[in-house]
Coordinates of C-alpha atoms and ligand atoms in Angstrom, one line a residue:
M1 CA 15.7 -19.8 11.7
E2 CA 15.4 -16.0 12.3
A3 CA 15.8 -14.5 15.8
K4 CA 12.7 -13.8 17.8
R5 CA 11.5 -10.3 17.0
N6 CA 8.6 -8.0 17.7
I7 CA 7.6 -6.3 14.5
L8 CA 5.2 -3.4 14.2
I9 CA 3.4 -3.1 10.9
T10 CA 1.3 0.1 10.6
G11 CA -1.7 0.2 8.2
G12 CA -1.9 -3.6 8.1
A13 CA -5.7 -3.5 7.7
G14 CA -5.3 -1.7 4.4
F15 CA -4.7 -2.9 0.9
I16 CA -0.9 -3.4 0.7
G17 CA -0.5 -3.6 4.5
S18 CA -2.7 -6.7 4.7
H19 CA -0.6 -8.5 2.1
V20 CA 2.6 -7.5 4.1
V21 CA 1.1 -8.7 7.4
R22 CA 0.0 -12.0 5.8
L23 CA 3.4 -12.6 4.3
F24 CA 5.3 -11.8 7.5
V25 CA 2.9 -13.8 9.8
N26 CA 3.2 -16.9 7.5
N27 CA 6.9 -16.6 6.6
Y28 CA 8.3 -15.7 10.1
P29 CA 6.5 -17.8 12.8
E30 CA 9.3 -16.8 15.2
Y31 CA 8.4 -13.1 14.9
T32 CA 5.4 -11.6 16.6
I33 CA 3.6 -9.3 14.1
F34 CA 1.7 -6.4 15.6
N35 CA -0.7 -4.8 13.1
L36 CA -1.4 -1.2 14.2
D37 CA -4.3 0.3 12.4
A38 CA -6.8 3.1 13.1
L39 CA -9.4 1.3 10.9
T40 CA -10.3 4.3 8.8
Y41 CA -12.7 3.9 5.9
A42 CA -9.8 2.1 4.1
G43 CA -8.9 -0.3 6.9
N44 CA -10.8 -3.6 7.1
L45 CA -9.9 -6.5 9.3
E46 CA -11.7 -8.9 7.0
N47 CA -8.6 -8.5 4.8
L48 CA -6.8 -10.6 7.4
R49 CA -9.3 -13.2 8.3
D50 CA -6.9 -16.0 7.3
V51 CA -4.2 -15.0 9.7
Q52 CA -6.2 -13.4 12.6
D53 CA -6.0 -16.5 14.7
K54 CA -2.4 -17.3 14.2
P55 CA -0.4 -17.3 17.4
N56 CA 2.2 -14.8 16.1
Y57 CA -0.4 -12.2 15.1
R58 CA -1.8 -9.3 17.2
F59 CA -4.0 -6.4 16.3
L60 CA -3.6 -3.0 17.9
K61 CA -6.3 -0.5 17.2
A62 CA -4.4 2.8 17.4
D63 CA -4.0 6.1 15.6
I64 CA -0.5 7.3 14.5
T65 CA -1.5 10.9 15.1
N66 CA -1.7 10.1 18.8
A67 CA 2.0 10.4 19.9
E68 CA 1.3 9.4 23.6
E69 CA -0.4 6.2 22.5
L70 CA 2.5 5.2 20.3
D71 CA 5.0 5.8 23.2
K72 CA 2.9 3.5 25.4
L73 CA 2.7 0.8 22.8
F74 CA 6.5 0.8 22.3
A75 CA 7.0 0.5 26.1
T76 CA 4.5 -2.3 26.3
H77 CA 5.5 -4.4 23.3
G78 CA 9.2 -3.4 22.8
F79 CA 9.0 -3.3 19.0
D80 CA 12.4 -3.8 17.4
G81 CA 11.3 -3.4 13.8
V82 CA 8.8 -1.1 12.2
V83 CA 7.3 -1.4 8.7
H84 CA 5.3 1.8 8.3
L85 CA 2.5 1.7 5.7
A86 CA -0.4 3.6 7.5
A87 CA -1.4 6.6 5.4
E88 CA -4.1 8.4 3.6
S89 CA -3.5 7.0 0.2
H90 CA -6.1 8.4 -2.3
V91 CA -5.0 11.3 -4.5
D92 CA -8.6 12.4 -5.2
R93 CA -9.4 12.6 -1.5
S94 CA -6.2 14.7 -1.0
I95 CA -7.4 17.2 -3.6
H96 CA -10.7 17.6 -1.7
G97 CA -9.2 17.7 1.8
P98 CA -5.4 18.1 2.1
T99 CA -5.3 18.6 5.9
Q100 CA -6.0 15.0 6.9
F101 CA -3.1 14.0 4.6
A102 CA -0.7 16.4 6.4
L103 CA -1.9 15.0 9.8
T104 CA -1.7 11.3 9.0
N105 CA 1.1 11.1 6.5
V106 CA 3.4 13.8 8.0
I107 CA 2.6 14.2 11.7
G108 CA 1.8 10.5 12.0
T109 CA 5.2 9.5 10.5
V110 CA 7.0 12.0 12.8
N111 CA 5.2 10.6 15.8
L112 CA 6.2 7.1 14.9
L113 CA 9.8 8.1 14.3
N114 CA 9.9 9.9 17.7
A115 CA 8.4 6.9 19.5
A116 CA 10.9 4.4 17.9
R117 CA 13.8 6.7 18.6
N118 CA 12.9 7.4 22.2
Y119 CA 12.3 3.7 23.0
W120 CA 15.4 2.5 21.2
A121 CA 17.6 5.1 22.8
H122 CA 16.6 4.0 26.3
N123 CA 16.3 0.2 25.8
A124 CA 19.0 -2.1 24.4
A125 CA 18.1 -4.3 21.4
P126 CA 17.6 -8.0 22.2
T127 CA 20.7 -10.1 21.5
G128 CA 21.2 -10.8 17.8
V129 CA 18.5 -8.3 16.7
E130 CA 19.3 -5.3 14.5
R131 CA 16.7 -2.6 14.8
R132 CA 15.1 -1.2 11.7
F133 CA 12.5 1.5 10.7
Y134 CA 11.2 0.8 7.2
H135 CA 9.2 3.6 5.6
V136 CA 6.9 2.6 2.7
S137 CA 6.5 5.4 0.1
T138 CA 5.4 6.1 -3.4
D139 CA 6.8 6.9 -6.8
E140 CA 4.5 10.0 -6.9
V141 CA 7.1 11.9 -4.8
Y142 CA 9.2 12.2 -8.0
G143 CA 6.5 14.2 -9.9
S144 CA 5.4 13.5 -13.4
L145 CA 7.4 12.1 -16.4
G146 CA 7.0 13.1 -20.0
D147 CA 7.0 10.5 -22.7
E148 CA 10.6 9.4 -22.0
G149 CA 12.6 8.4 -19.0
L150 CA 12.2 6.5 -15.7
F151 CA 12.2 7.5 -12.0
T152 CA 15.5 6.4 -10.4
E153 CA 16.5 6.8 -6.7
E154 CA 18.4 9.9 -7.8
T155 CA 15.4 11.6 -9.4
P156 CA 14.8 14.9 -7.6
Y157 CA 11.6 15.2 -5.6
D158 CA 8.8 17.2 -7.3
P159 CA 5.5 16.2 -5.6
R160 CA 2.5 17.8 -7.3
S161 CA -0.6 16.6 -5.4
P162 CA -1.4 17.1 -1.7
Y163 CA -1.1 13.3 -1.3
S164 CA 2.4 13.2 -2.9
A165 CA 3.5 16.3 -1.1
S166 CA 2.6 14.7 2.2
K167 CA 4.4 11.5 1.3
A168 CA 7.5 13.5 0.2
A169 CA 7.5 15.4 3.5
S170 CA 7.3 12.1 5.4
D171 CA 10.2 10.7 3.3
H172 CA 12.3 13.7 4.2
F173 CA 11.6 13.3 7.9
V174 CA 12.7 9.7 7.7
R175 CA 16.0 10.6 6.0
A176 CA 16.5 13.5 8.5
F177 CA 16.2 11.0 11.4
Y178 CA 18.9 8.8 9.7
H179 CA 21.3 11.7 9.3
T180 CA 20.6 13.6 12.5
Y181 CA 20.0 10.7 15.0
K182 CA 21.6 7.8 13.2
M183 CA 18.2 6.0 13.2
P184 CA 18.5 2.7 11.2
V185 CA 16.0 3.6 8.5
V186 CA 15.4 2.2 5.0
L187 CA 12.8 3.5 2.4
S188 CA 11.2 2.3 -0.7
N189 CA 9.2 4.1 -3.4
C190 CA 6.8 1.9 -5.3
S191 CA 4.6 2.3 -8.4
N192 CA 0.9 1.6 -8.7
N193 CA -0.2 -1.7 -7.1
Y194 CA -3.2 -3.8 -8.0
G195 CA -4.6 -7.1 -6.7
S196 CA -7.0 -8.4 -4.0
F197 CA -8.3 -6.2 -1.1
H198 CA -7.8 -3.0 -3.1
F199 CA -10.4 -0.5 -1.9
P200 CA -12.9 0.2 -4.7
E201 CA -12.2 3.9 -4.9
K202 CA -9.0 3.3 -6.9
L203 CA -9.1 2.8 -10.7
I204 CA -8.9 -1.0 -11.1
P205 CA -11.3 -2.2 -8.4
L206 CA -13.7 0.7 -9.1
A207 CA -13.9 -0.3 -12.8
I208 CA -14.4 -4.0 -11.9
N209 CA -17.2 -3.1 -9.5
N210 CA -18.8 -0.7 -11.9
I211 CA -18.7 -3.1 -14.9
K212 CA -20.2 -5.9 -12.7
H213 CA -23.1 -3.6 -11.9
N214 CA -23.4 -2.1 -15.4
F215 CA -22.5 1.3 -14.1
K216 CA -20.4 3.8 -16.1
I217 CA -16.6 3.6 -15.9
P218 CA -15.3 7.1 -15.3
V219 CA -12.1 7.7 -17.2
Y220 CA -10.4 11.0 -16.4
G221 CA -9.6 13.3 -19.3
K222 CA -8.8 11.4 -22.4
G223 CA -7.4 8.3 -20.5
E224 CA -3.9 9.2 -21.8
N225 CA -2.2 9.1 -18.4
V226 CA 0.3 6.3 -17.9
R227 CA 0.8 4.2 -14.7
D228 CA 3.3 1.4 -14.0
W229 CA 1.4 -1.4 -12.5
L230 CA 2.8 -4.0 -10.0
F231 CA 1.0 -7.0 -8.5
V232 CA 0.6 -6.3 -4.8
E233 CA 2.0 -9.6 -3.7
D234 CA 5.2 -8.7 -5.6
H235 CA 5.3 -5.4 -3.6
A236 CA 4.9 -7.3 -0.4
R237 CA 7.8 -9.6 -1.4
A238 CA 10.0 -6.6 -2.2
I239 CA 9.2 -5.2 1.3
D240 CA 10.2 -8.4 2.9
V241 CA 13.5 -8.5 1.0
I242 CA 14.3 -4.8 1.7
F243 CA 13.4 -5.1 5.4
H244 CA 15.8 -8.0 5.8
K245 CA 18.6 -7.2 3.4
G246 CA 18.4 -3.5 2.5
K247 CA 21.2 -1.2 3.7
D248 CA 20.6 1.5 6.4
G249 CA 19.9 4.9 5.0
E250 CA 19.2 3.5 1.5
T251 CA 16.2 4.0 -0.8
Y252 CA 15.0 1.3 -3.2
N253 CA 12.6 1.9 -6.1
I254 CA 10.0 -0.8 -6.7
G255 CA 8.1 -1.2 -10.0
G256 CA 6.8 -3.7 -12.5
H257 CA 8.3 -2.3 -15.8
N258 CA 4.7 -2.5 -16.8
E259 CA 3.4 0.8 -18.2
W260 CA -0.2 1.2 -19.3
K261 CA -2.2 4.1 -20.6
N262 CA -5.4 4.2 -18.5
I263 CA -7.6 3.8 -21.5
D264 CA -5.7 0.7 -22.7
L265 CA -5.9 -0.8 -19.3
I266 CA -9.7 -0.2 -19.2
Y267 CA -10.1 -1.9 -22.7
L268 CA -8.2 -4.9 -21.4
L269 CA -10.2 -5.0 -18.2
C270 CA -13.5 -4.8 -20.2
K271 CA -12.4 -7.7 -22.3
I272 CA -11.5 -9.9 -19.3
M273 CA -14.8 -8.9 -17.6
D274 CA -16.9 -9.8 -20.7
S275 CA -15.3 -13.2 -20.8
K276 CA -15.7 -13.9 -17.0
L277 CA -19.3 -12.6 -16.9
N278 CA -20.2 -14.5 -20.1
R279 CA -21.2 -11.3 -21.8
P280 CA -20.7 -10.8 -25.6
E281 CA -17.3 -9.2 -26.3
G282 CA -17.7 -5.4 -26.6
T283 CA -20.4 -5.2 -23.9
S284 CA -18.4 -3.5 -21.2
V285 CA -16.5 -1.0 -23.3
K286 CA -19.9 0.7 -23.9
L287 CA -19.8 1.7 -20.2
I288 CA -16.7 3.9 -20.6
E289 CA -17.4 7.5 -20.0
F290 CA -14.7 10.2 -20.3
V291 CA -15.2 12.6 -17.4
K292 CA -13.6 15.9 -16.2
D293 CA -9.8 15.4 -15.6
R294 CA -8.3 15.1 -12.1
A295 CA -6.9 18.5 -11.1
G296 CA -3.1 18.6 -11.6
H297 CA -3.2 15.1 -13.0
D298 CA 0.3 13.6 -13.3
L299 CA 0.9 12.4 -16.9
R300 CA 3.2 9.4 -16.4
Y301 CA 4.9 7.4 -13.8
A302 CA 7.5 4.7 -14.6
I303 CA 10.0 3.1 -12.2
D304 CA 13.6 1.9 -12.8
S305 CA 13.9 -0.9 -10.2
S306 CA 17.3 -2.0 -11.3
K307 CA 19.0 -1.2 -7.9
L308 CA 16.6 -3.5 -6.1
Q309 CA 16.9 -6.2 -8.7
N310 CA 20.7 -6.0 -8.9
E311 CA 21.6 -5.5 -5.3
L312 CA 18.9 -7.5 -3.5
G313 CA 17.8 -10.0 -6.2
W314 CA 14.1 -9.1 -6.3
V315 CA 12.1 -9.6 -9.5
P316 CA 8.4 -9.2 -10.2
S317 CA 6.7 -12.6 -10.6
L318 CA 3.6 -12.0 -12.7
Q319 CA 2.8 -10.8 -16.1
F320 CA 0.1 -8.0 -16.0
E321 CA -2.5 -9.9 -18.1
E322 CA -2.2 -12.9 -15.8
G323 CA -2.3 -10.7 -12.6
L324 CA -5.3 -8.7 -13.8
E325 CA -7.2 -11.9 -14.6
K326 CA -6.5 -13.3 -11.2
T327 CA -7.6 -9.9 -9.7
V328 CA -10.9 -9.9 -11.6
E329 CA -11.5 -13.5 -10.5
W330 CA -10.9 -12.5 -6.9
Y331 CA -13.4 -9.6 -7.0
L332 CA -16.0 -11.8 -8.6
T333 CA -15.7 -14.5 -6.0
N334 CA -15.5 -12.1 -3.0
E335 CA -18.7 -10.1 -3.5
E336 CA -19.3 -10.2 0.2
W337 CA -16.0 -8.3 0.9
L338 CA -16.9 -5.8 -1.8
H339 CA -20.3 -5.3 -0.3
H340 CA -18.9 -4.9 3.2
V341 CA -16.3 -2.3 2.3
T342 CA -18.6 -0.2 0.2
S343 CA -21.5 -0.3 2.7
G344 CA -19.4 0.1 6.0
D345 CA -20.8 -3.3 7.2
Y346 CA -17.2 -4.4 8.0
L347 CA -17.5 -2.4 11.2
K348 CA -20.2 -4.7 12.3
Y349 CA -18.0 -7.6 11.5
Y350 CA -15.2 -6.1 13.6
E351 CA -17.5 -5.6 16.6
T352 CA -19.1 -9.1 16.5
Q353 CA -16.4 -11.4 15.2
Y354 CA -13.2 -10.0 16.3
H355 CA -11.9 -8.7 19.7
Q356 CA -8.8 -6.7 20.2
R357 CA -6.1 -8.9 21.8
Ligands
LIG1 P1 -4.8 2.0 2.1 O1 -5.5 3.3 2.0 O2 -5.5 0.8 1.5 O3 -4.5 1.6 3.6 C1 -4.1 2.5 4.6 C2 -4.2 1.9 5.9 O4 -3.7 2.9 6.9 C3 -5.7 1.6 6.3 O5 -5.8 0.3 6.9 C4 -6.0 2.7 7.3 O6 -7.0 2.3 8.3 C5 -4.7 3.0 8.0 N1 -4.6 4.3 8.5 C6 -4.9 5.5 7.9 N2 -4.7 6.5 8.8 C7 -4.2 5.9 10.0 C8 -3.8 6.5 11.2 N3 -3.9 7.8 11.5 N4 -3.4 5.7 12.2 C9 -3.3 4.3 11.9 N5 -3.7 3.7 10.8 C10 -4.2 4.6 9.8 O7 -3.4 2.3 1.5 P2 -2.5 1.3 0.6 O8 -2.8 1.6 -0.8 O9 -2.4 0.0 1.1 O10 -1.0 2.0 0.8 C11 -0.2 1.7 1.9 C12 1.1 2.5 1.9 O11 1.8 2.2 0.7 C13 0.8 4.0 1.9 O12 1.8 4.5 2.7 C14 1.0 4.4 0.5 O13 1.4 5.8 0.4 C15 2.0 3.5 0.0 N6 1.9 3.1 -1.5 C16 0.7 2.8 -2.0 C17 0.7 2.4 -3.4 C18 -0.5 1.9 -4.1 O14 -0.5 1.7 -5.3 N7 -1.6 1.7 -3.4 C19 1.9 2.5 -4.1 C20 3.1 2.9 -3.5 C21 3.1 3.2 -2.2
LIG2 O1 1.9 5.5 -8.0 C1 1.6 5.0 -6.7 C2 0.3 5.6 -6.3 O2 -0.7 4.9 -7.0 C3 0.1 5.4 -4.8 O3 1.0 6.1 -4.1 C4 -1.4 5.8 -4.4 O4 -1.6 5.6 -3.0 C5 -2.3 5.1 -5.2 O5 -3.7 5.5 -5.0 C6 -2.0 5.2 -6.7 O6 -2.3 6.6 -7.2 P1 -3.0 6.9 -8.6 O7 -3.6 8.3 -8.5 O8 -2.1 6.6 -9.7 O9 -4.2 5.8 -8.5 P2 -5.7 5.8 -8.9 O10 -6.2 4.4 -8.9 O11 -6.5 6.8 -8.1 O12 -5.7 6.3 -10.4 C7 -5.0 5.6 -11.4 C8 -5.1 6.4 -12.7 O13 -6.5 6.3 -13.2 C9 -4.8 7.9 -12.6 O14 -4.2 8.3 -13.8 C10 -6.2 8.5 -12.4 C11 -7.1 7.6 -13.2 N1 -8.5 7.4 -12.8 C12 -8.7 7.1 -11.5 C13 -10.0 6.9 -11.0 C14 -10.2 6.6 -9.5 C15 -9.5 7.5 -13.7 O15 -9.3 7.7 -14.9 N2 -10.8 7.3 -13.2 C16 -11.1 7.0 -11.9 O16 -12.3 6.9 -11.5

């Protein structure tokens, strides 16, 4: 049995955050899990319908760019652990509007660090509890690989999009708080996630949604870019392991050893969709449309996660083909969710079905 703890998870209404909240609420009934989220376009409380009534779950609608509000929440709830996922997360949006990425990802992270530091400096930790600030980051901070090599924890930072620049800056602040103020921090940098509750602006859910409606599948450039895909529930498990067993000041890379060229991934997805929708094989590939490339498009990401595997014993659980099939099935049986998040109807759900506690 773990000690009683008050854990703050930010961005818990988003894609990865909702899986982390679910795992912590279900695995640690002795913890109280506070999900702090501003409910931007990417945050949706329907993602947490199955845990919203559990006695160890609380939702806090708040914005990490509001420093005063964070101070008040620390004073009220006495958080002793933080898992920080709230962020602007979409590269294309960062290209169109970098400022919001600097505000949320950089200033928001600094606000959260300040709030934790101030509260922890003036209030002793409960008996038996070790405080921890866990910052969830991305492999994109390392830049772009050529045909060879993997990102390790020692790879120098070389962010190339406004999104990755903002995440890199936030990582630097977290490490600066460790060195300067001895804050008990831990970080992880993960590769591309896929799975349920993924907002349909990102490649995999966007392609599933488009194929279903017989819309074109936009593939940037020639589809030669490579991403290393990890099932989101494996990422959530890694976060659990690192939060509980990782060492202060350390960084852990998380990845699936699962590299796919975008175009090959789309071919596989088309095949699965044809089969699930009972369409003749070869129907969905006709929807592929090569479009103008993303500006500054990073060629390849690939993660070496051997530190996490060797030191903390985490391993990915699912083969990609199996995970992708599960994901497609989830989207096809959760049409209501897809409709809500693409139409904004989830806000009505929030107002009518769920009240802030
Ligand atoms: P997401 O966009 O699905 O969710 C982000 C969540 O943060 C949303 O619920 C949103 O409402 C909330 N949020 C945004 N701005 C906020 C603010 N100012 N205050 C409070 N809440 C706010 O993102 P995701 O894909 O789940 O990513 C979560 C984290 O994991 C991010 O930090 C991201 O950089 C990182 N990450 C993502 C991936 C990936 O493949 N998606 C991979 C590695 C790391
Ligand atoms: O590597 C981790 C990162 O993965 C996370 O930090 C980000 O938050 C997350 O959004 C993701 O970034 P990507 O840019 O890799 O993901 P996205 O789904 O936007 O794109 C995946 C690849 O597919 C990329 O090479 C761009 C391409 N793409 C994307 C879209 C949306 C297309 O070809 N067409 C599309 O319509």
